[in-house]
Structure formats: structure tokens, C-alpha cells
Amino acid sequence: MTYDITVTAKDGQTQTFSVELSRAKDSDKLICRVNGEEFNPGLDSQNPERDVLSVLVGSRSYEIHRDGSNGEMQIQVGGTRYTVEVRDPRSLKARRAKAGATDGPKKISAPMPGKVVRIISPAGTEVEAGQGVIVIEAMKMQNELKSPKKGIVKKIMVAEGATVNAGDALAIIE
Amino acid sequence: MFKKILIANRGEIAVRIIRACRELGIASVAVYSDVDRNALHVRKADEAYAIGPAAARESYLNLEKILAVAKKSGADAVHPGYGFLSENAAFAEACDKAGVKFIGPTAAAMNIMGSKTSARRAMEAAGVPFVPGSSKGLTLDEAASVSEKVGYPVMLKAAAGGGGKGMRLVASAAELKSAYEGASSEAARAFNSGEVYIEKYIDRPRHIEVQVFGDEHGNVVYLGERECSVQRRHQKVIEEAPSPIVDAEMRSKMGATAVQVAKAAGYTNAGTVEFLVDAQKNFYFLEMNTRLQVEHPVTELVTGLDLVHLQIQVAAGKKLPFKQEDVVLRGHAIECRIYAEDPDNNFFPSPGKITRLMTPSGPGIREDSGVYEGWNVPLDYDPMLSKLIAYAPTREMAIGRMLRALDEYFVAGIKTNLALFRKILRDADFCAARIDTGYLERLLSARSKTLPSSADDLKIAAVAAAIFAMNGSGTNGAAAAKNGTQSSANENGAWKKTARQEALR
């Protein structure tokens, strides 16, 4: 299996790797190539607990945690978190994403449970990328959700005052 | 001794108090709102009663409902925890009338400390040091002479105000007139009163507080201090005991003053006297908190006492079981308040379901938590999840221990401020104890925001992501089991895991 993986660190550093994985014959070990180069002297990965990997690169040991909730994957190596995006180059979705991230309709979803306090840009409004569309409130704090792209607000799926859950689709920008 | 205690609170502090009750062989009664049926404190208690909707004023702040539960359950005492009804004198009085002991100070003592002006009057009479200035509204001429007397820079403050409105920093006499007029008119617009008073401006003050304890037989002791200068928007973030700048002489002076404050108010049970401390180590009375504090564990660790046990014993009429000279501080303790909030998004609260929770253990680590894996953090209350406390012989070792524990801590599903603590505890100024109440805001606005990441770790993160992707796209490890790499470690289930964790506490 080959994956294109983009890793973003908290300091903004971003790097994309092509990771090729296959299982070695007669052993649990993985054969892993990163950008065409084989990991030397081999890679031993175990999944001892849910969302936890124990990875040995040679004798160097890494404890790795995964947070795959809220629509994005985060990988924690030691105490440091990275946001990762995994694309299988063979999938249609990945090829589409590559063609241009701002093509097609984009949805705005609730990053946390809360209450819709205001709709700034009702359906039909022209918006710039980064322009506020909906304000939601949780724990007495208000958060403005912004348009991911330049376009027109196609649809608002919630009414002011509605209670929403994390991940709920709130609006479509086309 | 009491037979049954009602805990009028939720979250970690309710669990903390229930544990103390269990240790003392006292039955515990929990109360819960509609969104807290599955909260940890409900299942840890011996009895639990529903008290209504999520909104605090209809449940945890509703004294009639709580007193009705006290009556129904036959509780003979109420512990209010912190927040909610803990500093509500009317509640303490209502408990008294209902014949249920309120575990805390009397309503009268709370009333004295509850209002800034009455507290100041009582404390001035007792000779407690305040930030120099005037205690009443001033004319411009009076303001000039007071400023001259206390020395510039000074702060002009609205007598009726708060929240920064009607406040001006005045660096010299030349600026006084325009600042006075500005502050006064701003105060008039905001509070319908243009009255302003003057306080000496204290540059980069520290917030240091003294734990006091009084019994109902006239004994009051102090249990050392806590350094709480690491704050964000007046909310404490890290607390430690002892304060790195307080020596034995200063401690006994501050302690004696704190005891004086408590005695002047006829104070009983646990309380905290807060001081502002300037660069010359002068300390000034700020206010008294008439409750058990969030950060009480750091005092417990360095004194070896259990403050909740003490609260219960003192409320039951017992004498303090030790004298001032028996109180000895040993080692250093640091507490991190772990919140469900996103430090990368202006500390916005991040309620929701905790999908994965792995907590640290090992030497010198204590965690007072109110959450568990699978718990849905409600959006209706304070987003504090837990308090992580490290204890070690020295401050330096306590910092190292806390950093180690933070690396063992993993929370998925919601955002937390864990990364913020790593940053603070690695900061050179924090490690050298060069901290004041403005320290954290300066650290957060400083340019170099995070540690540079190593290229190797980036690559390992990518490989790990690929392995997770290959093992299966679900967030549970079920798909991975097919590949034969899954051990049976996670098949024991949360039930056994919790039991094991509890056994370790």
C-alpha cells in the first residue's frame, strides 16, 4: 500500500511523504519505504492498545498515539502532536482533492457542540474565503465559523437558537 | 461525627470530597443535573439525587432543591466544594436554619469578606496592610495629594466599578488631570457614578495566597503559602507550594497577617487570604476566599495534611489536631489545571466526548480528576477536566516530574491545554521563578510559539499514520486485530482499567 501523507507541526512546518508499506514474509515486521528509501534496519510496529502504536526503528523506541476524532487525524509522537492528512493516491477522492481544494461545494460543520446564536451570512450571500458565516456558542464563549472558500452560501441547514453537535453540517458554500 | 454528607457540587471536587467521606466512613450523597447522570461523582457516591435541568441556576445553584435533597436523604452536613454555592452566605444560613451543618465558615464571616468595602473596613481596623491609596472617592485636588503621598505611578479606579472600566494608569503628576477626567467620565457612563479612588500601581505583582484554617474553639493556623502568579485573564493556570520567593521570615509574617485577617472576621474552617506581592516583597491584602480552593492539593502535599478531612472534623466541632509550630513544609508541589480548551484557538472551550484517555502515574504524581474515557464533557459548566499535581523534594525535580507526567498524558476527542503546560514548564523564566501575574500573557504573545519539531519525528508521524491507515480506517483497533498485531491488552475493557487506576490512587 502506498499513501501520500502530509504532516503539519504546531510550528507550521509541513512536509509531505510518500509512504509505501508491505508486510515481510514469515515475520510481523513491516517493510517501509519513505519517499522511495527503505527504512534501515527495518521497522517493527505493534498495536498493543487501541489508538496506540509501539514502533521500533532498529532499537529506537517510539510510543505513538492517535486522535482520529473530529474529522482530522492527529498523531502524537512522545509529547508532540502533528496533524496528518492521509491520501491513498489510487482513490478518486484523493485525485479530486489534488485537483484543487477549492473546487466544488464545501461544507461548514460544527467544531464542537453548542448553540447557534447568529447567522451572519444567510443563503444567497456572496462570501470571501475566511468571511464569517455562522456564530455558535459553547460554555459562554462565541465562535465565528468562517467560509472555507470564496463563493455563494448555497444553504444554511440550521436556525438561530438551534442546538448542534460536533461534526453537524451547518452550511454549504458553493 | 457526621453520618452522611451531601456534596453540593459536581466534577473533580465532588469526587474529591466523596473520597474523603469514604475514607472517614461517612456516607456520601451526590446531586446531579440532567446532563450529569453519567458523571463520575454520581457513581462514586453512596446515594445520588437528580436536581433538575443543566442550567446551574436550576440545579447546582438552587438552594431549595439542594436543601430538599439534604432533608430527604437525611444528610446531617453539606459540603459545597468550590464555585456554585460555596461562597453564598444565604445558603450557609439556610443550612443552619434547616439543622444541616454547612462545612465552611459562618454566614456572618462570609458576609464580612463578601463585599470589598466591608472587608477593607474590617481589615483596616485590624491593621492589615493594603495597597497604599485612598479608600473613598476623591476630588482632583485630593487625588493629587494622595498620589504625591503614595508616590507615582498610581492607578485611578472607579469606586463603583470593575472589569477595567474607569481605570487609568498615571505615570506622573503631569498626566493626572486628563487621566482623572477620563476615568471619571468613563466611570459615570459605565456605573452611573463618576467617583474614582487611587491605589499605588504595583508593577509586575505576584499573586501569593496563604491557606488558613480555624476551628470552632478560637484556634486559627496558617498552612503555608501558594504561588499563583501564572494566570490568564485572572484565571490561575499553574499553582505551586511553597512560593519560590517566600523565605521562612516572610512566611511567618504573611502567615501571621493571614491569621489576623481570619480572626478579625471570626473565621472558621478552611479559607484563603490572597496577597499581592511587589518586587521588594512587600505584601498587600487583596481578598479572602471563604472556601476550599481548587489548588488545595499543593498545600496538602507539602504539609502532609488532608484539608477535606480537616474541614469535616472541624465542622463536626473538633479542635484542630495540631498547633502552628507542628506545621512543617516539606518538598515542592506544582499543580496544572487541565481544561477542555484549545490553546491554538484562543482557549476556546472544547466540550464533547473523550474518545481516549490515558493518564500518568508513577512516583510523586497525583491526579484529581472528574472525567473518564467515554465521558461527554457537557458545555454547561466550567471546562476543567482534572488537576495534575507533581510532588518532589525540590522545585526543579517537581518540574521534571510534571514534564514527564505530561508526556504520559493523552486525551483524544476533545482539545486540551496540555501542550500549554509543556511550554510553560520548559520556559527559562518559569524555571528561574521569574513570574508575575502578567507572565503568562507575555509568554503567549512572544514570537517563538512552539518548540521546533524534529524532521525525524515528522517522518515517524507520517509512517505511523500510514500504519494506522493500513490497519483500518476506524478509530478503534478492531481492524488491526486482523493483521495479527493486536495484543489482548485492550480486551480487558474500561471496567477493569478503571478499577486498576482506582487501586493506584
mmCIF file of C-alpha atoms in Angstrom, chain B residues 153-342:
data_model
loop_
_atom_site.group_PDB
_atom_site.id
_atom_site.type_symbol
_atom_site.label_atom_id
_atom_site.label_comp_id
_atom_site.label_asym_id
_atom_site.label_seq_id
_atom_site.Cartn_x
_atom_site.Cartn_y
_atom_site.Cartn_z
ATOM 1 C CA PRO B 153 2.927 55.621 39.282
ATOM 2 C CA VAL B 154 -0.628 55.279 40.590
ATOM 3 C CA MET B 155 -3.843 53.648 39.356
ATOM 4 C CA LEU B 156 -7.120 55.525 39.173
ATOM 5 C CA LYS B 157 -10.059 53.183 39.715
ATOM 6 C CA ALA B 158 -13.830 53.579 39.602
ATOM 7 C CA ALA B 159 -15.312 53.219 43.099
ATOM 8 C CA ALA B 160 -18.434 51.504 41.758
ATOM 9 C CA GLY B 161 -16.667 49.569 39.064
ATOM 10 C CA GLY B 162 -14.773 46.591 37.911
ATOM 11 C CA GLY B 163 -13.772 44.933 34.672
ATOM 12 C CA GLY B 164 -11.198 47.547 33.744
ATOM 13 C CA LYS B 165 -13.769 50.321 33.109
ATOM 14 C CA GLY B 166 -12.859 53.698 34.595
ATOM 15 C CA MET B 167 -9.274 52.597 35.199
ATOM 16 C CA ARG B 168 -6.208 54.657 34.275
ATOM 17 C CA LEU B 169 -2.511 54.210 34.909
ATOM 18 C CA VAL B 170 -0.916 57.555 35.808
ATOM 19 C CA ALA B 171 2.867 57.693 35.455
ATOM 20 C CA SER B 172 3.466 61.258 36.700
ATOM 21 C CA ALA B 173 1.755 64.328 38.165
ATOM 22 C CA ALA B 174 1.574 65.941 34.706
ATOM 23 C CA GLU B 175 -0.760 63.180 33.467
ATOM 24 C CA LEU B 176 -3.079 63.235 36.462
ATOM 25 C CA LYS B 177 -5.623 65.852 35.354
ATOM 26 C CA SER B 178 -6.508 64.334 31.985
ATOM 27 C CA ALA B 179 -6.438 60.772 33.384
ATOM 28 C CA TYR B 180 -8.720 61.818 36.257
ATOM 29 C CA GLU B 181 -11.237 63.386 33.882
ATOM 30 C CA GLY B 182 -11.112 60.406 31.530
ATOM 31 C CA ALA B 183 -11.546 57.816 34.290
ATOM 32 C CA SER B 184 -14.291 59.789 35.986
ATOM 33 C CA SER B 185 -16.399 60.298 32.873
ATOM 34 C CA GLU B 186 -15.903 56.677 31.816
ATOM 35 C CA ALA B 187 -16.982 55.540 35.284
ATOM 36 C CA ALA B 188 -20.025 57.842 35.155
ATOM 37 C CA ARG B 189 -21.111 56.340 31.846
ATOM 38 C CA ALA B 190 -20.475 52.740 32.904
ATOM 39 C CA PHE B 191 -21.640 52.733 36.512
ATOM 40 C CA ASN B 192 -23.714 55.925 36.928
ATOM 41 C CA SER B 193 -21.116 57.177 39.394
ATOM 42 C CA GLY B 194 -18.059 59.194 38.479
ATOM 43 C CA GLU B 195 -16.411 58.541 41.818
ATOM 44 C CA VAL B 196 -12.776 57.455 41.480
ATOM 45 C CA TYR B 197 -10.132 56.480 44.030
ATOM 46 C CA ILE B 198 -6.392 55.967 43.912
ATOM 47 C CA GLU B 199 -4.142 52.987 44.528
ATOM 48 C CA LYS B 200 -0.416 52.782 44.199
ATOM 49 C CA TYR B 201 0.423 50.993 40.946
ATOM 50 C CA ILE B 202 2.297 47.778 41.549
ATOM 51 C CA ASP B 203 4.461 46.778 38.629
ATOM 52 C CA ARG B 204 4.545 43.068 37.841
ATOM 53 C CA PRO B 205 2.954 41.884 41.087
ATOM 54 C CA ARG B 206 2.956 38.291 42.232
ATOM 55 C CA HIS B 207 -0.185 36.624 43.480
ATOM 56 C CA ILE B 208 0.646 34.684 46.625
ATOM 57 C CA GLU B 209 -2.016 33.306 48.936
ATOM 58 C CA VAL B 210 -1.945 31.841 52.412
ATOM 59 C CA GLN B 211 -4.044 28.857 53.460
ATOM 60 C CA VAL B 212 -5.630 29.369 56.847
ATOM 61 C CA PHE B 213 -7.665 27.026 58.990
ATOM 62 C CA GLY B 214 -9.784 27.817 62.019
ATOM 63 C CA ASP B 215 -11.676 25.553 64.385
ATOM 64 C CA GLU B 216 -14.744 26.493 66.414
ATOM 65 C CA HIS B 217 -12.714 26.897 69.598
ATOM 66 C CA GLY B 218 -10.849 30.050 68.575
ATOM 67 C CA ASN B 219 -7.742 28.377 67.133
ATOM 68 C CA VAL B 220 -6.524 29.632 63.762
ATOM 69 C CA VAL B 221 -3.378 28.422 61.978
ATOM 70 C CA TYR B 222 -1.778 29.067 58.602
ATOM 71 C CA LEU B 223 -0.599 26.193 56.411
ATOM 72 C CA GLY B 224 1.994 27.940 54.274
ATOM 73 C CA GLU B 225 1.515 29.783 51.018
ATOM 74 C CA ARG B 226 0.782 29.047 47.384
ATOM 75 C CA GLU B 227 2.307 30.902 44.458
ATOM 76 C CA CYS B 228 -0.443 31.502 41.897
ATOM 77 C CA SER B 229 1.139 34.102 39.620
ATOM 78 C CA VAL B 230 0.803 32.073 36.423
ATOM 79 C CA GLN B 231 -2.592 33.348 35.320
ATOM 80 C CA ARG B 232 -4.507 34.007 32.150
ATOM 81 C CA ARG B 233 -7.284 36.604 32.290
ATOM 82 C CA HIS B 234 -7.248 36.414 36.111
ATOM 83 C CA GLN B 235 -7.694 32.635 35.987
ATOM 84 C CA LYS B 236 -4.993 30.613 37.682
ATOM 85 C CA VAL B 237 -3.276 28.131 35.361
ATOM 86 C CA ILE B 238 -0.415 26.745 37.474
ATOM 87 C CA GLU B 239 -0.112 26.875 41.253
ATOM 88 C CA GLU B 240 2.753 25.782 43.426
ATOM 89 C CA ALA B 241 3.717 25.442 47.046
ATOM 90 C CA PRO B 242 5.824 26.817 48.547
ATOM 91 C CA SER B 243 6.381 30.084 46.674
ATOM 92 C CA PRO B 244 9.956 30.208 45.356
ATOM 93 C CA ILE B 245 10.403 33.760 46.690
ATOM 94 C CA VAL B 246 8.998 33.309 50.188
ATOM 95 C CA ASP B 247 11.560 32.524 52.882
ATOM 96 C CA ALA B 248 10.876 31.468 56.461
ATOM 97 C CA GLU B 249 10.776 35.046 57.758
ATOM 98 C CA MET B 250 8.404 36.287 55.067
ATOM 99 C CA ARG B 251 6.250 33.170 55.507
ATOM 100 C CA SER B 252 5.772 33.758 59.202
ATOM 101 C CA LYS B 253 4.973 37.449 58.582
ATOM 102 C CA MET B 254 2.435 36.659 55.863
ATOM 103 C CA GLY B 255 1.063 33.790 57.902
ATOM 104 C CA ALA B 256 0.607 35.959 60.995
ATOM 105 C CA THR B 257 -1.176 38.599 58.880
ATOM 106 C CA ALA B 258 -3.448 35.964 57.323
ATOM 107 C CA VAL B 259 -4.332 34.594 60.747
ATOM 108 C CA GLN B 260 -5.087 38.152 61.867
ATOM 109 C CA VAL B 261 -7.426 38.589 58.876
ATOM 110 C CA ALA B 262 -9.226 35.344 59.708
ATOM 111 C CA LYS B 263 -9.556 36.230 63.382
ATOM 112 C CA ALA B 264 -10.872 39.722 62.560
ATOM 113 C CA ALA B 265 -13.698 38.087 60.623
ATOM 114 C CA GLY B 266 -14.373 35.400 63.238
ATOM 115 C CA TYR B 267 -13.401 32.887 60.611
ATOM 116 C CA THR B 268 -13.743 29.109 60.965
ATOM 117 C CA ASN B 269 -12.893 26.179 58.678
ATOM 118 C CA ALA B 270 -10.710 26.432 55.531
ATOM 119 C CA GLY B 271 -10.043 29.813 53.962
ATOM 120 C CA THR B 272 -7.505 31.542 51.794
ATOM 121 C CA VAL B 273 -6.076 35.021 52.209
ATOM 122 C CA GLU B 274 -4.837 36.429 48.918
ATOM 123 C CA PHE B 275 -1.976 38.914 48.738
ATOM 124 C CA LEU B 276 -0.340 40.965 46.019
ATOM 125 C CA VAL B 277 3.429 40.980 46.422
ATOM 126 C CA ASP B 278 5.632 43.651 44.839
ATOM 127 C CA ALA B 279 9.234 43.393 43.649
ATOM 128 C CA GLN B 280 10.535 44.446 47.100
ATOM 129 C CA LYS B 281 8.494 41.594 48.634
ATOM 130 C CA ASN B 282 6.032 43.951 50.311
ATOM 131 C CA PHE B 283 2.698 42.177 50.529
ATOM 132 C CA TYR B 284 -0.771 43.686 50.440
ATOM 133 C CA PHE B 285 -4.138 42.152 51.330
ATOM 134 C CA LEU B 286 -6.264 41.518 48.245
ATOM 135 C CA GLU B 287 -9.235 39.462 49.425
ATOM 136 C CA MET B 288 -10.212 36.387 51.365
ATOM 137 C CA ASN B 289 -11.737 33.362 49.666
ATOM 138 C CA THR B 290 -14.154 31.743 52.073
ATOM 139 C CA ARG B 291 -13.973 28.219 50.697
ATOM 140 C CA LEU B 292 -11.722 25.311 49.878
ATOM 141 C CA GLN B 293 -9.611 26.347 46.877
ATOM 142 C CA VAL B 294 -9.159 24.475 43.601
ATOM 143 C CA GLU B 295 -5.418 24.407 44.289
ATOM 144 C CA HIS B 296 -5.616 22.936 47.814
ATOM 145 C CA PRO B 297 -3.740 19.732 46.801
ATOM 146 C CA VAL B 298 -0.370 21.519 46.580
ATOM 147 C CA THR B 299 -0.756 22.566 50.213
ATOM 148 C CA GLU B 300 -1.790 19.029 51.159
ATOM 149 C CA LEU B 301 1.321 17.562 49.566
ATOM 150 C CA VAL B 302 3.826 19.908 51.206
ATOM 151 C CA THR B 303 2.155 19.855 54.647
ATOM 152 C CA GLY B 304 1.178 16.170 54.638
ATOM 153 C CA LEU B 305 -2.343 17.127 55.741
ATOM 154 C CA ASP B 306 -5.711 16.275 54.225
ATOM 155 C CA LEU B 307 -7.663 19.529 54.109
ATOM 156 C CA VAL B 308 -11.032 17.941 53.349
ATOM 157 C CA HIS B 309 -10.694 15.571 56.312
ATOM 158 C CA LEU B 310 -9.783 18.581 58.431
ATOM 159 C CA GLN B 311 -12.778 20.559 57.140
ATOM 160 C CA ILE B 312 -15.122 17.751 58.103
ATOM 161 C CA GLN B 313 -13.569 17.282 61.546
ATOM 162 C CA VAL B 314 -13.576 20.992 62.339
ATOM 163 C CA ALA B 315 -17.184 21.361 61.140
ATOM 164 C CA ALA B 316 -18.112 18.487 63.474
ATOM 165 C CA GLY B 317 -16.847 20.636 66.355
ATOM 166 C CA LYS B 318 -13.465 19.018 66.874
ATOM 167 C CA LYS B 319 -10.382 21.017 67.772
ATOM 168 C CA LEU B 320 -7.567 21.387 65.246
ATOM 169 C CA PRO B 321 -5.425 18.297 65.950
ATOM 170 C CA PHE B 322 -2.127 20.251 65.749
ATOM 171 C CA LYS B 323 -0.589 23.601 66.632
ATOM 172 C CA GLN B 324 1.088 26.200 64.418
ATOM 173 C CA GLU B 325 4.569 25.017 65.386
ATOM 174 C CA ASP B 326 3.692 21.465 64.285
ATOM 175 C CA VAL B 327 3.138 22.609 60.687
ATOM 176 C CA VAL B 328 6.252 21.761 58.682
ATOM 177 C CA LEU B 329 6.652 22.240 54.940
ATOM 178 C CA ARG B 330 8.475 19.542 53.059
ATOM 179 C CA GLY B 331 9.325 19.383 49.345
ATOM 180 C CA HIS B 332 7.683 21.191 46.463
ATOM 181 C CA ALA B 333 4.365 20.665 44.684
ATOM 182 C CA ILE B 334 3.101 22.008 41.346
ATOM 183 C CA GLU B 335 -0.438 21.792 40.017
ATOM 184 C CA CYS B 336 -1.594 22.093 36.391
ATOM 185 C CA ARG B 337 -5.269 22.757 35.749
ATOM 186 C CA ILE B 338 -6.209 20.668 32.757
ATOM 187 C CA TYR B 339 -9.012 22.264 30.799
ATOM 188 C CA ALA B 340 -11.081 21.196 27.795
ATOM 189 C CA GLU B 341 -9.997 24.175 25.753
ATOM 190 C CA ASP B 342 -7.967 24.830 22.643
#
